[in-house]
Coordinates of N, CA, C and O in Angstrom, one line a residue:
M1 N 37.8 92.5 124.2 CA 38.3 92.8 125.5 C 39.6 93.4 125.4 O 40.5 92.9 124.8
N2 N 39.8 94.6 126.0 CA 41.1 95.3 125.9 C 41.9 94.8 127.2 O 41.6 95.1 128.3
T3 N 42.9 93.9 126.9 CA 43.6 93.4 128.0 C 45.0 93.9 128.0 O 46.0 93.3 128.5
T4 N 45.2 95.1 127.5 CA 46.5 95.7 127.4 C 46.6 97.0 128.2 O 45.6 97.7 128.4
M5 N 47.8 97.3 128.7 CA 48.1 98.5 129.4 C 49.3 99.0 128.7 O 50.4 98.4 128.9
G6 N 49.2 100.0 127.9 CA 50.4 100.4 127.1 C 50.6 99.3 126.1 O 49.6 98.8 125.4
S7 N 51.8 98.7 126.0 CA 52.0 97.6 125.0 C 52.1 96.3 125.7 O 52.1 95.3 125.0
A8 N 52.0 96.2 127.0 CA 52.1 95.0 127.8 C 50.6 94.4 127.9 O 49.8 95.1 128.4
T9 N 50.4 93.2 127.6 CA 49.1 92.6 127.8 C 49.0 92.1 129.2 O 50.0 92.0 130.0
L10 N 47.8 91.8 129.6 CA 47.6 91.2 130.9 C 48.4 89.9 131.0 O 48.9 89.6 132.1
Y11 N 48.4 89.1 130.0 CA 49.2 87.9 129.9 C 50.6 88.2 130.3 O 51.2 87.5 131.1
D12 N 51.2 89.2 129.7 CA 52.6 89.5 130.0 C 52.8 90.0 131.4 O 53.7 89.7 132.1
R13 N 51.8 90.9 131.8 CA 51.9 91.5 133.1 C 51.8 90.5 134.3 O 52.3 90.7 135.3
L14 N 51.0 89.5 134.0 CA 50.8 88.5 135.1 C 52.0 87.5 135.2 O 52.2 86.8 136.2
G15 N 52.8 87.5 134.1 CA 54.1 86.7 134.2 C 54.1 85.6 133.1 O 55.0 84.7 133.2
G16 N 53.2 85.6 132.1 CA 53.2 84.7 131.0 C 52.7 83.3 131.3 O 52.0 83.1 132.3
E17 N 53.2 82.4 130.6 CA 52.7 81.0 130.6 C 52.8 80.3 132.0 O 51.8 79.8 132.4
Q18 N 53.9 80.4 132.6 CA 54.0 79.7 133.9 C 53.1 80.3 135.0 O 52.5 79.6 135.8
A19 N 53.0 81.6 135.0 CA 52.1 82.3 136.0 C 50.6 82.0 135.7 O 49.8 81.7 136.6
L20 N 50.3 81.9 134.4 CA 48.9 81.6 134.0 C 48.6 80.2 134.4 O 47.5 79.9 134.9
L21 N 49.5 79.3 134.2 CA 49.3 77.9 134.5 C 49.2 77.7 136.0 O 48.3 77.0 136.5
R22 N 49.9 78.5 136.8 CA 49.8 78.4 138.3 C 48.4 78.9 138.7 O 47.8 78.4 139.6
L23 N 47.9 80.0 138.0 CA 46.6 80.5 138.3 C 45.5 79.5 138.1 O 44.6 79.3 138.9
V24 N 45.6 78.8 136.9 CA 44.6 77.8 136.6 C 44.7 76.7 137.6 O 43.6 76.2 138.0
E25 N 45.9 76.3 137.9 CA 46.0 75.2 138.9 C 45.5 75.6 140.3 O 44.8 74.8 140.9
R26 N 45.7 76.8 140.7 CA 45.2 77.3 141.9 C 43.6 77.3 141.9 O 43.0 76.9 142.9
Y27 N 43.1 77.8 140.8 CA 41.6 77.8 140.7 C 41.1 76.4 140.8 O 40.1 76.2 141.6
L28 N 41.6 75.4 140.1 CA 41.2 74.1 140.2 C 41.4 73.4 141.6 O 40.5 72.7 142.0
F29 N 42.4 73.8 142.2 CA 42.7 73.3 143.6 C 41.6 73.8 144.5 O 41.0 73.1 145.3
L30 N 41.3 75.1 144.5 CA 40.2 75.7 145.3 C 38.9 75.1 145.0 O 38.1 74.8 145.9
L31 N 38.6 74.9 143.7 CA 37.4 74.3 143.3 C 37.1 73.0 143.9 O 36.0 72.6 144.3
Q32 N 38.2 72.2 143.9 CA 38.1 70.8 144.4 C 38.2 70.7 145.9 O 37.8 69.6 146.5
T33 N 38.7 71.7 146.6 CA 39.0 71.5 148.0 C 38.1 72.4 149.0 O 38.0 72.1 150.2
R34 N 37.5 73.4 148.4 CA 36.7 74.3 149.2 C 35.2 73.9 149.1 O 34.6 73.8 148.0
E35 N 34.6 73.6 150.3 CA 33.2 73.1 150.3 C 32.2 74.1 149.6 O 31.3 73.6 149.0
E36 N 32.5 75.4 149.7 CA 31.5 76.4 149.1 C 31.5 76.3 147.6 O 30.5 76.7 147.0
Y37 N 32.5 75.7 147.0 CA 32.5 75.5 145.5 C 32.0 74.2 145.0 O 32.0 73.9 143.8
A38 N 31.5 73.3 145.9 CA 31.0 72.0 145.6 C 29.9 72.0 144.5 O 30.0 71.2 143.6
P39 N 29.0 73.0 144.6 CA 27.9 73.0 143.5 C 28.5 73.3 142.2 O 28.0 72.8 141.1
L40 N 29.5 74.1 142.1 CA 30.2 74.4 140.8 C 31.1 73.2 140.4 O 31.0 72.8 139.2
C41 N 31.8 72.6 141.3 CA 32.7 71.5 141.0 C 31.9 70.3 140.4 O 32.5 69.6 139.5
A42 N 30.7 70.1 140.8 CA 29.9 69.0 140.3 C 29.7 69.1 138.8 O 29.4 68.1 138.1
H43 N 29.9 70.3 138.2 CA 29.7 70.4 136.7 C 30.9 70.1 135.9 O 30.9 70.0 134.7
Y44 N 32.0 69.8 136.6 CA 33.3 69.5 135.9 C 33.4 68.0 135.7 O 34.0 67.3 136.5
T45 N 32.7 67.5 134.7 CA 32.5 66.0 134.6 C 33.5 65.3 133.7 O 33.4 64.1 133.6
R46 N 34.3 66.1 133.0 CA 35.3 65.5 132.1 C 36.7 65.2 132.6 O 37.6 64.8 131.9
G47 N 36.8 65.4 133.9 CA 38.1 65.2 134.5 C 38.9 66.6 134.5 O 38.9 67.3 133.6
F48 N 39.6 66.8 135.6 CA 40.2 68.1 135.8 C 41.4 68.4 134.9 O 41.6 69.5 134.6
E49 N 42.1 67.4 134.4 CA 43.1 67.6 133.4 C 42.6 68.2 132.2 O 43.2 69.1 131.6
H50 N 41.4 67.8 131.7 CA 40.8 68.3 130.5 C 40.5 69.8 130.7 O 40.8 70.6 129.9
Y51 N 39.9 70.1 131.9 CA 39.5 71.5 132.1 C 40.8 72.4 132.3 O 40.8 73.5 131.9
K52 N 41.8 71.8 133.0 CA 43.0 72.6 133.2 C 43.6 73.0 131.8 O 44.0 74.1 131.6
K53 N 43.7 72.0 130.9 CA 44.2 72.3 129.6 C 43.4 73.3 128.8 O 43.9 74.3 128.3
R54 N 42.1 73.1 128.8 CA 41.2 74.0 128.0 C 41.2 75.4 128.6 O 41.2 76.4 127.9
M55 N 41.1 75.5 129.9 CA 41.0 76.8 130.6 C 42.3 77.6 130.3 O 42.3 78.8 130.0
F56 N 43.5 76.9 130.4 CA 44.8 77.5 130.2 C 44.8 78.0 128.7 O 45.2 79.1 128.4
E57 N 44.4 77.1 127.8 CA 44.5 77.5 126.3 C 43.6 78.7 126.1 O 44.0 79.7 125.4
Y58 N 42.4 78.7 126.6 CA 41.5 79.8 126.3 C 42.0 81.1 127.0 O 42.0 82.2 126.3
L59 N 42.4 81.0 128.3 CA 42.8 82.3 128.9 C 44.1 82.8 128.4 O 44.3 84.0 128.4
S60 N 44.9 82.0 127.8 CA 46.1 82.5 127.2 C 45.8 83.5 126.1 O 46.3 84.7 126.1
G61 N 44.9 83.2 125.2 CA 44.5 84.1 124.2 C 43.7 85.2 124.7 O 43.8 86.4 124.3
F62 N 42.7 85.0 125.6 CA 41.8 86.0 126.1 C 42.6 87.1 126.8 O 42.3 88.3 126.7
L63 N 43.7 86.7 127.5 CA 44.5 87.7 128.2 C 45.6 88.3 127.4 O 46.4 89.1 127.9
G64 N 45.6 88.0 126.1 CA 46.6 88.7 125.2 C 47.9 87.9 124.9 O 48.8 88.4 124.3
G65 N 47.9 86.7 125.3 CA 49.0 85.8 125.0 C 48.8 85.0 123.8 O 47.9 85.3 123.0
P66 N 49.5 83.9 123.6 CA 49.4 83.1 122.4 C 47.9 82.5 122.3 O 47.3 82.1 123.3
G67 N 47.4 82.5 121.1 CA 46.0 82.1 120.9 C 46.0 80.5 120.8 O 45.6 80.0 119.7
L68 N 46.3 79.9 121.9 CA 46.5 78.4 121.9 C 45.1 77.7 121.6 O 45.1 76.7 120.9
Y69 N 44.1 78.2 122.2 CA 42.8 77.6 122.0 C 42.4 77.6 120.5 O 42.0 76.6 119.9
M70 N 42.6 78.7 119.9 CA 42.2 78.9 118.5 C 43.1 78.0 117.6 O 42.6 77.4 116.7
Q71 N 44.4 78.0 117.9 CA 45.3 77.1 117.1 C 44.9 75.7 117.2 O 45.1 74.9 116.2
R72 N 44.5 75.2 118.3 CA 44.3 73.8 118.5 C 42.8 73.3 118.3 O 42.6 72.2 118.0
H73 N 41.9 74.2 118.5 CA 40.5 73.8 118.5 C 39.6 74.7 117.6 O 38.4 74.4 117.5
G74 N 40.1 75.7 117.0 CA 39.4 76.7 116.2 C 38.8 77.8 117.0 O 39.2 78.0 118.2
M75 N 37.9 78.6 116.5 CA 37.4 79.7 117.1 C 36.7 79.3 118.4 O 35.9 78.4 118.5
P76 N 37.1 80.0 119.5 CA 36.4 79.7 120.8 C 34.9 80.0 120.8 O 34.5 81.0 120.3
S77 N 34.1 79.1 121.2 CA 32.7 79.3 121.3 C 32.3 79.0 122.8 O 31.5 78.1 123.1
L78 N 32.8 79.9 123.6 CA 32.6 79.7 125.1 C 31.1 79.6 125.4 O 30.7 78.7 126.2
R79 N 30.3 80.5 124.9 CA 28.9 80.5 125.3 C 28.2 79.2 124.8 O 27.4 78.6 125.5
E80 N 28.5 78.8 123.6 CA 27.9 77.6 123.1 C 28.3 76.4 123.9 O 27.6 75.4 124.1
N81 N 29.6 76.3 124.2 CA 30.1 75.2 125.0 C 29.5 75.1 126.4 O 29.6 74.0 127.0
H82 N 29.0 76.2 126.9 CA 28.4 76.2 128.2 C 26.9 76.1 128.2 O 26.3 76.2 129.3
Q83 N 26.2 76.0 127.1 CA 24.8 76.0 127.0 C 24.2 74.8 127.7 O 23.0 74.9 128.2
R84 N 24.9 73.7 127.9 CA 24.4 72.5 128.5 C 24.2 72.7 130.0 O 23.6 71.9 130.7
I85 N 24.8 73.8 130.5 CA 24.8 74.1 132.0 C 23.9 75.3 132.2 O 24.0 76.3 131.5
A86 N 22.9 75.2 133.1 CA 22.1 76.3 133.5 C 23.0 77.2 134.4 O 23.2 76.9 135.6
I87 N 23.5 78.3 133.8 CA 24.4 79.2 134.6 C 23.6 80.3 135.1 O 23.3 81.3 134.5
T88 N 23.2 80.1 136.4 CA 22.4 81.1 137.1 C 23.3 82.1 137.7 O 24.6 82.0 137.7
P89 N 22.8 83.2 138.2 CA 23.6 84.2 138.9 C 24.4 83.6 140.0 O 25.6 83.9 140.2
Q90 N 23.8 82.6 140.7 CA 24.6 81.9 141.8 C 25.7 81.1 141.3 O 26.8 81.2 141.9
L91 N 25.6 80.4 140.2 CA 26.7 79.6 139.7 C 27.7 80.5 139.1 O 28.9 80.3 139.3
R92 N 27.3 81.6 138.4 CA 28.3 82.6 137.9 C 29.1 83.1 139.1 O 30.3 83.2 139.0
D93 N 28.4 83.5 140.2 CA 29.1 84.0 141.3 C 30.1 83.1 142.0 O 31.2 83.5 142.4
L94 N 29.7 81.8 142.0 CA 30.7 80.8 142.5 C 31.9 80.7 141.6 O 33.0 80.6 142.1
W95 N 31.7 80.7 140.3 CA 32.9 80.6 139.4 C 33.8 81.8 139.6 O 35.0 81.7 139.8
Y96 N 33.1 83.0 139.6 CA 33.9 84.2 139.7 C 34.6 84.3 141.1 O 35.7 84.7 141.2
G97 N 33.9 83.9 142.1 CA 34.5 83.9 143.5 C 35.7 83.0 143.6 O 36.7 83.4 144.2
C98 N 35.6 81.9 143.0 CA 36.7 80.9 143.0 C 37.9 81.5 142.2 O 39.0 81.5 142.7
M99 N 37.6 82.1 141.1 CA 38.7 82.6 140.3 C 39.3 83.9 140.9 O 40.5 84.0 141.0
A100 N 38.5 84.7 141.5 CA 39.0 85.9 142.2 C 39.8 85.5 143.4 O 40.9 86.1 143.7
Q101 N 39.4 84.4 144.1 CA 40.3 84.0 145.2 C 41.6 83.5 144.7 O 42.6 83.7 145.3
A102 N 41.6 82.7 143.6 CA 42.8 82.2 143.0 C 43.7 83.4 142.6 O 44.9 83.4 142.8
V103 N 43.1 84.4 142.0 CA 43.9 85.6 141.6 C 44.5 86.3 142.8 O 45.7 86.6 142.8
N104 N 43.8 86.4 143.8 CA 44.3 87.1 145.0 C 45.4 86.2 145.7 O 46.3 86.8 146.3
D105 N 45.3 84.9 145.6 CA 46.3 84.0 146.2 C 47.6 84.1 145.4 O 48.7 83.9 146.0
E106 N 47.5 84.3 144.1 CA 48.7 84.2 143.2 C 49.4 85.5 143.0 O 50.6 85.5 142.6
F107 N 48.7 86.6 143.1 CA 49.3 87.9 142.7 C 49.2 88.9 143.8 O 48.2 89.1 144.4
S108 N 50.3 89.6 144.0 CA 50.4 90.6 145.1 C 50.1 92.0 144.6 O 49.7 92.9 145.3
D109 N 50.3 92.2 143.3 CA 50.1 93.5 142.7 C 48.6 93.8 142.6 O 47.8 93.2 141.9
I110 N 48.2 94.8 143.4 CA 46.7 95.1 143.6 C 46.1 95.6 142.3 O 45.0 95.2 141.9
A111 N 46.8 96.4 141.5 CA 46.3 96.9 140.2 C 46.1 95.8 139.3 O 45.1 95.7 138.6
L112 N 47.0 94.9 139.2 CA 46.9 93.7 138.3 C 45.8 92.8 138.8 O 45.0 92.4 137.9
R113 N 45.6 92.6 140.0 CA 44.5 91.8 140.5 C 43.2 92.4 140.1 O 42.3 91.6 139.7
R114 N 43.0 93.7 140.3 CA 41.8 94.3 139.9 C 41.5 94.2 138.4 O 40.3 93.9 138.0
E115 N 42.5 94.3 137.6 CA 42.3 94.1 136.1 C 41.9 92.7 135.8 O 41.1 92.5 134.9
L116 N 42.6 91.7 136.4 CA 42.3 90.3 136.2 C 40.9 90.0 136.7 O 40.1 89.4 136.0
E117 N 40.5 90.5 137.8 CA 39.1 90.3 138.3 C 38.1 90.9 137.4 O 37.1 90.3 137.1
S118 N 38.4 92.1 136.8 CA 37.5 92.7 135.9 C 37.3 91.8 134.6 O 36.2 91.6 134.1
A119 N 38.4 91.3 134.1 CA 38.4 90.4 132.9 C 37.6 89.2 133.2 O 36.8 88.7 132.4
F120 N 37.9 88.6 134.4 CA 37.1 87.3 134.7 C 35.7 87.6 135.0 O 34.8 86.7 134.7
W121 N 35.3 88.8 135.5 CA 33.9 89.1 135.7 C 33.2 89.1 134.3 O 32.1 88.7 134.1
T122 N 33.9 89.7 133.3 CA 33.4 89.8 132.0 C 33.1 88.4 131.5 O 32.0 88.2 130.9
I123 N 34.0 87.5 131.6 CA 33.8 86.1 131.2 C 32.6 85.5 132.0 O 31.6 85.0 131.4
A124 N 32.6 85.6 133.3 CA 31.6 85.0 134.1 C 30.2 85.5 133.8 O 29.2 84.7 133.6
D125 N 30.0 86.8 133.7 CA 28.7 87.4 133.4 C 28.2 87.1 132.0 O 27.0 86.9 131.8
S126 N 29.1 87.0 131.1 CA 28.7 86.7 129.7 C 28.2 85.3 129.5 O 27.5 85.0 128.5
L127 N 28.5 84.4 130.4 CA 28.1 83.0 130.3 C 26.7 82.8 131.0 O 26.2 81.7 130.8
R128 N 26.3 83.7 131.8 CA 25.0 83.5 132.5 C 23.9 83.3 131.5 O 23.7 84.1 130.5
N129 N 23.1 82.2 131.7 CA 22.1 81.9 130.7 C 20.8 81.5 131.4 O 19.9 81.0 130.7
A130 N 20.7 81.6 132.7 CA 19.5 81.1 133.3 C 19.1 82.1 134.5 O 19.9 82.9 134.9

């Protein structure tokens, strides 16, 4: 995934660690409070702090920042870790919709939002397995 524009990564352009943490927190807030995401929320069975940490670590490296997930857990195996869930096009679209909404809530730069949405679509669609 090419997450750079010139020499600045998407991680840098979105504002680094604190901005990414706010994005993940916003995603999880929407997931837990919006009725339309309830079918997706039901799959988060390990507690939201676990998912907050793992999502933040993974996205940090994915977006061109520090490779926290790899440092702490080894090579990311996103597809393998999600095989226990039947990720249908509908479930994929719920995840992507929730993340796109979080992106739009957190960032005003339209070009940055579009690039982040594209990156998150890549993740969402790659995990579809049913």
